[in-house]
Short mmCIF file of C-alpha atoms in Angstrom, two decimals:
data_model
loop_
_atom_site.label_atom_id
_atom_site.label_comp_id
_atom_site.label_asym_id
_atom_site.label_seq_id
_atom_site.Cartn_x
_atom_site.Cartn_y
_atom_site.Cartn_z
CA MET A 147 -0.05 0.36 0.08
CA ASN A 148 1.16 3.51 -0.99
CA THR A 149 0.51 6.07 1.85
CA ASP A 150 2.61 9.09 0.67
CA HIS A 151 -0.28 10.50 -1.13
CA HIS A 152 -2.68 11.02 1.88
CA ILE A 153 -4.81 13.84 3.22
CA THR A 154 -6.12 14.79 6.46
CA LEU A 155 -9.77 14.39 7.37
CA PHE A 156 -10.16 18.11 7.63
CA GLU A 157 -8.99 18.28 3.85
CA LEU A 158 -11.32 15.57 3.01
CA ASN A 159 -14.14 17.49 4.45
CA ARG A 160 -13.23 20.71 2.97
CA LEU A 161 -13.51 18.78 -0.43
CA VAL A 162 -16.77 17.78 0.54
CA ARG A 163 -17.81 21.31 1.33
CA GLU A 164 -16.42 23.11 -1.70
CA SER A 165 -17.82 20.10 -3.99
CA ILE A 166 -21.31 20.34 -2.44
CA GLU A 167 -21.25 24.28 -2.74
CA LEU A 168 -20.20 24.09 -6.43
CA SER A 169 -22.35 21.24 -7.52
CA MET A 170 -25.57 22.36 -5.49
CA PRO A 171 -25.19 26.47 -4.94
CA ASP A 172 -29.18 26.59 -5.24
CA GLU A 173 -31.86 26.80 -2.85
CA TYR A 174 -35.04 24.11 -2.88
CA TRP A 175 -38.30 23.98 -1.92
CA VAL A 176 -38.64 20.70 -0.06
CA GLU A 177 -41.86 19.09 1.44
CA ALA A 178 -41.46 17.04 4.47
CA GLU A 179 -42.90 15.89 7.70
CA LEU A 180 -41.56 17.02 11.08
CA SER A 181 -40.42 14.06 13.07
CA GLU A 182 -38.82 16.44 15.55
CA CYS A 183 -38.72 20.10 16.49
CA ARG A 184 -36.73 21.85 18.99
CA GLU A 185 -35.54 25.56 19.90
CA ARG A 186 -32.58 25.88 21.23
CA GLY A 187 -30.19 29.22 21.75
CA GLY A 188 -32.91 30.91 19.63
CA HIS A 189 -31.88 28.52 16.76
CA CYS A 190 -34.55 26.18 15.45
CA TYR A 191 -33.45 22.26 14.86
CA MET A 192 -35.28 19.90 13.02
CA GLU A 193 -35.31 16.32 12.10
CA LEU A 194 -37.31 15.79 8.45
CA VAL A 195 -38.65 12.16 7.39
CA GLU A 196 -40.76 11.26 4.17
CA LYS A 197 -42.82 8.17 4.56
CA ASP A 198 -44.33 5.85 2.41
CA GLU A 199 -47.95 6.73 1.53
CA SER A 200 -49.09 2.87 1.76
CA THR A 201 -46.88 1.65 4.41
CA ASN A 202 -46.11 4.98 6.76
CA THR A 203 -42.79 3.32 6.66
CA PRO A 204 -40.25 6.15 6.36
CA ILE A 205 -38.42 6.30 3.19
CA ALA A 206 -35.76 9.39 3.68
CA ARG A 207 -34.75 11.48 6.78
CA ALA A 208 -32.50 14.75 6.99
CA SER A 209 -31.72 16.99 9.71
CA ALA A 210 -32.39 20.72 9.05
CA LYS A 211 -31.46 23.68 11.11
CA CYS A 212 -33.20 27.45 11.25
CA TRP A 213 -30.33 30.02 12.19
CA ARG A 214 -31.79 32.91 14.74
CA ASN A 215 -32.03 35.60 12.37
CA THR A 216 -33.93 33.74 10.23
CA TRP A 217 -36.17 31.89 12.68
CA MET A 218 -36.92 35.12 14.37
CA MET A 219 -38.63 36.32 11.19
CA VAL A 220 -40.21 33.10 9.80
CA GLN A 221 -41.70 31.73 13.00
CA PRO A 222 -44.02 34.34 13.85
CA THR A 223 -45.26 34.67 10.18
CA PHE A 224 -46.03 31.09 10.46
CA GLU A 225 -48.08 30.80 13.63
CA ARG A 226 -50.13 33.83 12.61
CA ALA A 227 -50.92 32.15 9.30
CA THR A 228 -51.60 28.86 10.85
CA GLY A 229 -52.59 29.57 14.14
CA GLN A 230 -50.20 26.95 15.72
CA PRO A 231 -46.51 26.68 16.02
CA LEU A 232 -44.06 24.21 14.14
CA ARG A 233 -44.59 20.69 15.50
CA ALA A 234 -43.66 17.33 15.27
CA GLY A 235 -46.01 15.75 12.84
CA LEU A 236 -46.95 18.76 10.71
CA LYS A 237 -46.22 18.59 7.09
CA VAL A 238 -44.16 21.50 5.91
CA LEU A 239 -42.74 23.16 2.68
CA LEU A 240 -39.32 24.33 3.78
CA LYS A 241 -36.68 26.70 1.38
CA VAL A 242 -33.51 25.02 2.17
CA TYR A 243 -29.84 24.98 0.73
CA ALA A 244 -27.26 22.22 1.52
CA GLN A 245 -24.18 23.20 3.67
CA PHE A 246 -21.41 21.12 4.67
CA HIS A 247 -19.09 22.11 7.78
CA GLU A 248 -15.91 20.40 8.20
CA THR A 249 -16.69 20.10 12.19
CA PHE A 250 -20.28 19.70 12.26
CA GLY A 251 -20.78 17.62 9.00
CA PHE A 252 -23.64 18.29 6.29
CA SER A 253 -27.26 19.69 7.17
CA TRP A 254 -29.88 21.34 5.04
CA ILE A 255 -30.12 25.11 6.11
CA VAL A 256 -33.79 26.57 6.57
CA SER A 257 -34.03 30.11 4.85
CA ASP A 258 -37.80 30.30 4.59
CA ILE A 259 -41.21 28.47 5.63
CA ASP A 260 -44.23 28.29 3.25
CA PRO A 261 -47.32 28.58 5.72
CA THR A 262 -50.00 28.30 2.67
CA TYR A 263 -48.59 25.05 2.51
CA THR A 264 -49.11 23.44 6.14
CA LEU A 265 -52.66 25.16 5.75
CA GLY A 266 -53.77 23.25 2.95
CA ASN A 267 -52.38 20.15 4.46
CA MET A 268 -54.15 20.84 7.87
CA ALA A 269 -57.36 21.67 5.86
CA ARG A 270 -57.52 18.47 4.16
CA ARG A 271 -56.55 16.68 7.46
CA ARG A 272 -59.74 18.83 9.14
CA GLN A 273 -61.98 17.66 6.14
CA GLU A 274 -61.14 14.43 6.13
CA ILE A 275 -61.77 14.12 9.84
CA ILE A 276 -64.98 16.09 9.32
CA ARG A 277 -65.90 13.49 6.47
CA GLN A 278 -65.34 10.63 8.66
CA LEU A 279 -67.50 12.12 11.80
CA LYS A 280 -70.51 12.57 9.44
CA ALA A 281 -69.85 8.91 7.90
CA GLU A 282 -69.95 7.27 11.37
CA GLY A 283 -73.18 9.64 11.98
CA VAL A 284 -71.84 11.22 15.25
CA PHE A 285 -71.38 14.80 13.75
CA ASP A 286 -74.93 16.14 14.60
CA LEU A 287 -75.26 14.48 17.86
CA GLN A 288 -74.28 16.97 20.22
CA ARG A 289 -76.91 19.32 18.64
CA GLU A 290 -79.76 16.82 18.92
CA LEU A 291 -79.43 17.44 23.02
CA ARG A 292 -81.27 19.94 24.49
CA LEU A 293 -79.92 22.24 27.25
CA PRO A 294 -81.27 21.76 30.61
CA MET A 295 -83.64 24.59 31.18
CA PHE A 296 -82.14 25.19 34.58
CA CYS A 297 -78.21 24.72 33.60
CA GLN A 298 -76.43 25.64 36.76
CA ARG A 299 -74.54 22.55 37.39
CA ILE A 300 -71.60 22.97 35.44
CA ALA A 301 -68.54 20.22 34.86
CA VAL A 302 -65.78 22.60 33.39
CA ILE A 303 -62.53 20.90 31.42
CA SER A 304 -59.59 23.44 32.03
CA ALA A 305 -56.19 23.89 33.26
CA GLU A 306 -56.23 23.98 37.07
CA GLY A 307 -55.13 27.67 37.85
CA ALA A 308 -55.57 29.03 34.36
CA ALA A 309 -56.41 32.82 34.14
CA GLY A 310 -59.63 31.60 31.86
CA TYR A 311 -61.07 29.26 34.06
CA GLY A 312 -60.76 32.05 36.86
CA ASP A 313 -62.40 34.52 34.43
CA PHE A 314 -65.02 32.04 33.91
CA CYS A 315 -65.82 31.32 37.80
CA LYS A 316 -65.72 34.99 38.61
CA GLN A 317 -67.91 35.92 35.50
CA LEU A 318 -70.53 33.23 36.79
CA ALA A 319 -70.27 34.22 40.44
CA ASP A 320 -70.86 38.27 39.79
CA ASN A 321 -73.58 38.01 37.20
CA GLU A 322 -75.99 40.71 37.81
CA TYR A 323 -79.42 38.50 38.62
CA GLY A 324 -77.61 36.80 41.36
CA PHE A 325 -78.30 33.48 40.02
CA HIS A 326 -76.14 30.48 41.65
CA PHE A 327 -73.89 27.89 39.86
CA ASP A 328 -72.22 24.68 40.82
CA VAL A 329 -69.04 24.41 39.25
CA THR A 330 -66.96 21.27 39.29
CA LEU A 331 -63.32 21.61 37.69
CA PHE A 332 -61.89 18.50 35.98
CA PRO A 333 -58.22 19.39 35.03
CA ALA A 334 -56.60 18.88 31.94
CA ILE A 335 -53.86 19.90 29.62
CA MET A 336 -55.02 22.40 27.23
CA GLN A 337 -52.07 22.91 25.21
CA GLY A 338 -49.25 21.05 23.35
CA GLU A 339 -49.20 17.41 22.21
CA GLN A 340 -51.13 15.99 24.89
CA VAL A 341 -54.16 17.83 24.74
CA GLU A 342 -56.17 15.18 23.02
CA GLU A 343 -55.28 12.63 25.51
CA SER A 344 -55.60 14.80 28.68
CA VAL A 345 -59.28 16.27 27.68
CA ILE A 346 -60.43 12.69 26.71
CA ALA A 347 -59.36 11.60 30.20
CA ALA A 348 -61.38 14.45 32.04
CA LEU A 349 -64.38 13.67 29.83
CA ASN A 350 -63.97 10.17 31.09
CA ASP A 351 -63.78 11.29 34.37
CA ILE A 352 -67.02 13.26 34.21
CA TYR A 353 -68.83 10.24 32.77
CA ASN A 354 -67.55 7.95 35.28
CA HIS A 355 -68.11 10.50 38.24
CA PRO A 356 -70.77 9.06 40.65
CA SER A 357 -72.72 12.56 40.37
CA LEU A 358 -72.88 12.40 36.50
CA ILE A 359 -76.77 12.55 36.49
CA PRO A 360 -76.76 16.03 38.54
CA PHE A 361 -74.32 17.86 35.83
CA ASP A 362 -76.70 19.74 33.46
CA CYS A 363 -73.58 20.31 30.81
CA VAL A 364 -69.71 20.34 30.21
CA VAL A 365 -67.77 23.45 29.38
CA ILE A 366 -64.39 23.22 27.95
CA ILE A 367 -62.59 26.31 28.10
CA ARG A 368 -58.73 27.28 27.65
CA GLY A 369 -57.08 30.55 28.79
CA GLY A 370 -53.53 31.55 29.79
CA GLY A 371 -51.93 29.48 27.22
CA ALA A 372 -50.76 30.44 23.56
CA THR A 373 -53.52 31.47 21.34
CA ALA A 374 -51.68 29.73 18.51
CA ASP A 375 -51.58 26.19 20.09
CA LEU A 376 -54.85 24.84 19.26
CA SER A 377 -53.98 21.95 16.96
CA GLY A 378 -54.61 19.38 19.79
CA PHE A 379 -58.48 20.40 19.36
CA ASP A 380 -58.56 19.10 15.70
CA THR A 381 -58.05 15.40 16.27
CA LEU A 382 -60.39 12.60 15.33
CA ALA A 383 -60.67 10.95 18.68
CA LEU A 384 -61.23 13.79 20.67
CA ALA A 385 -63.98 14.76 18.28
CA GLU A 386 -65.30 11.65 18.38
CA ASN A 387 -65.79 11.41 22.33
CA VAL A 388 -67.25 14.86 22.29
CA ALA A 389 -69.80 13.95 19.88
CA GLN A 390 -71.02 11.06 21.42
CA PHE A 391 -70.81 12.21 25.14
CA PRO A 392 -74.33 12.22 26.85
CA LEU A 393 -74.07 15.50 28.22
CA PRO A 394 -74.41 19.05 25.96
CA ILE A 395 -70.66 20.45 25.65
CA ILE A 396 -70.35 24.19 25.07
CA THR A 397 -66.68 25.43 23.90
CA GLY A 398 -64.69 28.51 24.83
CA ILE A 399 -61.13 27.74 23.58
CA GLY A 400 -60.24 31.36 23.27
CA HIS A 401 -59.54 32.16 19.58
CA GLU A 402 -60.65 34.44 16.75
CA ARG A 403 -59.56 31.97 13.78
CA ASP A 404 -61.58 29.52 11.70
CA GLU A 405 -63.74 26.77 14.12
CA CYS A 406 -61.52 23.96 15.15
CA ILE A 407 -63.30 20.53 14.70
CA LEU A 408 -64.06 20.77 18.68
CA ASP A 409 -66.02 23.76 17.70
CA MET A 410 -67.79 22.25 14.99
CA ILE A 411 -69.08 19.08 16.84
CA SER A 412 -69.95 20.81 20.17
CA HIS A 413 -73.40 21.84 21.14
CA THR A 414 -72.52 25.64 21.38
CA ARG A 415 -69.36 27.33 20.70
CA VAL A 416 -68.36 30.64 21.95
CA LYS A 417 -65.06 32.33 21.64
CA THR A 418 -63.78 32.32 25.05
CA PRO A 419 -64.13 31.35 28.59
CA THR A 420 -65.89 34.44 30.00
CA ALA A 421 -68.37 34.31 26.46
CA ALA A 422 -68.87 30.83 27.94
CA ALA A 423 -70.02 32.03 31.29
CA ALA A 424 -72.07 34.86 29.37
CA PHE A 425 -73.74 32.28 27.53
CA LEU A 426 -74.99 30.13 30.54
CA ILE A 427 -76.02 33.47 32.46
CA ASP A 428 -78.24 34.49 29.40
CA ASN A 429 -79.39 31.21 29.24
CA LEU A 430 -80.82 30.97 32.86
CA ALA A 431 -81.66 34.73 32.53
CA ARG A 432 -84.01 33.59 29.11
CA ILE A 433 -85.83 31.28 31.54
CA TRP A 434 -86.07 33.56 34.24
CA GLU A 435 -87.65 36.19 32.14
CA ARG A 436 -90.02 33.44 30.43
CA LEU A 437 -91.12 32.50 33.95
CA PHE A 438 -91.61 35.97 34.85
CA GLN A 439 -93.92 36.43 32.16
CA ALA A 440 -95.44 33.43 32.70
CA GLN A 441 -96.31 34.59 36.28
CA GLN A 442 -97.55 38.11 35.04
CA ARG A 443 -99.59 36.24 32.39
CA ILE A 444 -101.20 33.78 35.04
CA SER A 445 -101.59 36.82 37.32
CA LEU A 446 -103.32 38.73 34.58
CA THR A 447 -105.65 35.74 33.45
CA VAL A 448 -106.45 35.40 37.33
CA THR A 449 -107.28 38.79 37.89
CA ARG A 450 -109.16 38.91 34.81
CA LYS A 451 -111.02 35.79 35.68
CA ILE A 452 -111.70 36.93 39.30
CA SER A 453 -113.10 40.09 37.90
CA THR A 454 -115.49 38.30 35.44
CA LEU A 455 -116.93 36.09 38.22
CA LYS A 456 -117.57 39.18 40.33
CA THR A 457 -119.49 40.76 37.59
CA GLN A 458 -121.33 37.42 37.13
CA LEU A 459 -122.15 37.26 40.69
CA SER A 460 -123.12 40.75 40.86
CA THR A 461 -125.34 40.10 38.17
CA LEU A 462 -126.79 36.96 39.87
CA THR A 463 -127.30 38.99 43.11
CA THR A 464 -129.60 41.41 41.29
CA LEU A 465 -131.67 38.78 39.71
CA ILE A 466 -131.94 36.37 42.76
CA PRO A 467 -135.06 38.13 44.12
CA ASN A 468 -136.38 38.17 40.74
CA LEU A 469 -136.08 34.45 40.26
CA ALA A 470 -136.93 33.76 43.72
CA LEU A 471 -140.44 35.42 43.16
CA ARG A 472 -140.89 33.63 39.99
CA ILE A 473 -139.99 30.34 41.55
CA VAL A 474 -142.38 31.14 44.75
CA SER A 475 -145.12 32.18 42.26
CA ALA A 476 -144.78 29.08 40.25
CA GLN A 477 -144.66 26.57 43.10
CA ARG A 478 -147.50 28.64 44.42
CA HIS A 479 -149.40 27.97 41.12
CA ARG A 480 -148.59 24.43 41.54
CA ILE A 481 -149.87 23.92 44.93
CA GLU A 482 -153.17 25.61 43.75
CA LEU A 483 -153.30 23.15 40.76
CA LEU A 484 -152.72 20.20 42.97
CA GLU A 485 -155.09 21.46 45.24
CA SER A 486 -157.81 21.33 42.81
CA ARG A 487 -157.06 18.07 41.39
CA ILE A 488 -157.25 16.31 44.79
CA PRO A 489 -160.99 16.27 45.28
CA LEU A 490 -161.42 14.98 41.83
CA ALA A 491 -158.53 12.47 42.37
CA ILE A 492 -160.17 11.33 45.58
CA GLY A 493 -163.46 11.04 44.08
CA GLN A 494 -161.70 8.80 41.04
CA LYS A 495 -159.92 6.62 43.63
CA ILE A 496 -163.16 6.17 45.79
CA SER A 497 -165.46 5.32 42.47
CA ASP A 498 -162.22 2.90 41.24
CA GLN A 499 -162.19 1.15 44.67
CA ARG A 500 -166.12 1.02 45.16
CA HIS A 501 -166.09 -1.02 41.58
CA ARG A 502 -163.58 -3.34 42.36
CA ILE A 503 -165.34 -4.45 45.96
CA GLU A 504 -168.47 -4.67 43.98
CA LEU A 505 -166.52 -7.34 41.55
CA LEU A 506 -165.18 -8.83 44.63
CA GLU A 507 -168.66 -9.05 46.34
CA GLY A 508 -169.94 -10.74 43.10
CA ARG A 509 -166.71 -13.29 43.22
CA ILE A 510 -166.49 -14.25 46.62
CA PRO A 511 -169.70 -16.80 46.74
CA ILE A 512 -168.41 -18.57 43.77
CA ALA A 513 -164.84 -18.80 45.33
CA LEU A 514 -166.09 -19.74 48.62
CA GLU A 515 -168.31 -22.55 46.92
CA ARG A 516 -165.37 -23.57 45.27
CA ARG A 517 -163.52 -23.66 48.06
CA PHE A 518 -165.88 -25.77 50.12
CA SER A 519 -166.28 -28.31 47.39
CA GLU A 520 -162.52 -28.69 47.13
CA GLN A 521 -162.14 -29.18 51.09
CA LYS A 522 -165.07 -31.82 51.31
CA HIS A 523 -163.47 -33.86 48.42
CA HIS A 524 -160.14 -33.84 50.33
CA LEU A 525 -161.80 -34.76 53.31
CA GLU A 526 -163.49 -37.31 52.07
CA ARG A 527 -160.17 -38.67 50.63
CA LEU A 528 -158.73 -38.63 54.05
CA GLN A 529 -161.76 -40.30 55.82
CA LEU A 530 -161.00 -43.15 52.87
CA LEU A 531 -157.39 -43.24 53.99
CA LEU A 532 -157.84 -43.77 57.52
CA GLN A 533 -160.41 -46.41 57.29
CA GLY A 534 -157.39 -48.26 55.45
CA TYR A 535 -155.60 -48.09 59.01
CA ASP A 536 -158.67 -48.90 61.32
CA PRO A 537 -157.58 -51.65 63.85
CA GLN A 538 -161.07 -53.25 63.51
CA ILE A 539 -161.01 -53.60 59.88
CA LEU A 540 -157.84 -55.72 60.29
CA LEU A 541 -159.18 -57.82 62.88
CA GLY A 542 -162.12 -58.68 60.83
CA ARG A 543 -159.70 -59.91 58.17
CA GLY A 544 -158.50 -62.54 60.97
CA TYR A 545 -155.56 -60.80 62.21
CA SER A 546 -155.38 -60.76 66.29
CA ILE A 547 -153.25 -57.98 68.43
CA THR A 548 -151.21 -59.23 71.62
CA LEU A 549 -150.96 -57.11 74.52
CA HIS A 550 -148.48 -57.43 77.61
CA ASN A 551 -149.27 -54.89 80.09
CA GLY A 552 -150.96 -52.43 77.68
CA LYS A 553 -148.18 -52.79 75.05
CA VAL A 554 -148.09 -54.32 71.88
CA VAL A 555 -145.76 -57.27 71.70
CA ARG A 556 -143.74 -57.18 68.37
CA ASP A 557 -141.03 -59.74 69.57
CA PRO A 558 -141.31 -62.80 71.56
CA ALA A 559 -138.13 -61.82 73.27
CA GLN A 560 -140.07 -59.17 74.98
CA LEU A 561 -142.12 -62.13 76.70
CA HIS A 562 -140.71 -64.31 79.89
CA ASP A 563 -142.03 -67.58 80.95
CA GLY A 564 -145.36 -67.15 83.00
CA ASP A 565 -145.95 -63.69 81.63
CA THR A 566 -149.70 -62.90 81.16
CA VAL A 567 -150.75 -61.73 77.61
CA GLU A 568 -154.02 -60.38 76.09
CA THR A 569 -155.19 -61.28 73.15
CA ARG A 570 -157.60 -58.83 70.74
CA ILE A 571 -159.69 -60.77 68.00
CA GLU A 572 -162.57 -59.60 66.16
CA LYS A 573 -165.36 -61.00 68.58
CA GLY A 574 -163.47 -60.03 72.10
CA THR A 575 -160.39 -60.82 73.82
CA PHE A 576 -158.75 -63.61 76.00
CA LYS A 577 -155.69 -63.96 78.15
CA SER A 578 -152.98 -66.54 78.02
CA ILE A 579 -149.99 -67.28 80.20
CA VAL A 580 -146.63 -67.71 78.34
CA THR A 581 -145.11 -70.96 78.43
CA TRP A 582 -141.36 -71.48 76.90
CA ASN A 583 -140.84 -75.39 75.77
CA ASN A 584 -136.96 -76.11 76.75
#
C-alpha cells in the first residue's frame, strides 16, 4: 500500500464542502414531515422525514437547521398564518440549501417556510376528519341534545389555575341576576401534544363521576396559554368522544380564527371562557324571563277571571230576588193546581175502589163454594185413607193383636215364662199365660 499520497480529515471534509457548494449552489423548496422540532439558543433544529403513503414507513430522513436571524422572522409569520407553532407531525414546505461544515458535518439550512402549504394540508386533514365523523353519523349528535332549562350544575374541563378558568368562575359568581352556579373542575392539559389525551381523560372522569346525573352540561375552556397552539383540538379521537358524550358540551377555547373541529361538533361554540359564562347566564336569564312572563300572564288571567266572576256574581245578586219571586209564584200556582185536583183524584180513587169491591162481592160466593167443594173432596179422601188403617177392620180379616202390660208385643223376646198376655180378636179378647218349651 502506498501511503505517500494522503490527506487529513479536515482536507477531506473541505473537499466535500467545496464539492457541495459547487454542485448544489441553489436553494430548494422541499416538502417533508417534521418528526422532531426543538428550539435552542434562539435557533430551531428539525428532523425531517418522508414516509411511504401506503405503509407509513420512513423512506428518507434528514436534519435541518434554521438559524436565529431567519427563525425570528419565519416563526411568527408561520404561527400567525396557521394558528399554531411548528411541531412534530406537521407537514411543511421548507426552502433549504445544502451546507457542509468540516466540524459539524452535513445539514440542510432553512431559509424560509411556506405556511400556505401547511394550511392546505391541515385543511385537508380537517376535512377528512369531518367526512369520517359524518360517515359515522356522529357529527350532529351534540346539537340534538337539549340544554336543560335550569343549567346551573357545570362540569368544567380546563387547565387548573388557568386565567381563563378564573375569569369563567368570576363571571358566573358576579352575574347581575344573582343566579347561583355549581362548578366542578376536571383539570386537563389545554395546549401541546397532550391535549387530546388529557381532555379525553377528563371527559371519562366526568362520565364515570358518581354525580354524572346532577351535571347539566360540560364546558371546555382554555385560557392563559399560547393562542396559536390549538392543534390538539383538531383530532378525530377527541371529536368522536365529544360528539358522543351524553351531556351538552360548550366550547370556549379562546381563539378568533376559523372554527376547530371541536367547535364544529360541540353543542354550542363561543370564543372565550367569559363568553361561555355569559352564555350560561343569558340562558338562565331567558328562562327566568319566561317564568316571569308566565307569572305575569297567570296573574293577569286570574285577575281577569276574578273580575268576570265578580261581574257574574253581581248580576246574579240582582237577579236572585226576581228569580225567587218567579219560583215562589210558580210553586204557588203548582200547589193551587194540585189542590184543585185532589178532590177529583180522591173521588176517582173512591169510585175505582167501590167498583173493585163490587167485583169482589160478586166473586166471593163462587170462590167460597169452590173452596168448600175442594175441602169436602179432600176430607172424603182422608176418610177413606183412615179407614184403611182402622184396627177393627184388620181384626175382621182374621188378624189379632197381643198386648203385654198394655203394650203391643212385636218380638217374642219381650216375653218371659209365666207372663200374662191379652189377645184381641174380632169378637172379643182372651188372656194367656206364656210357657216356653225347653
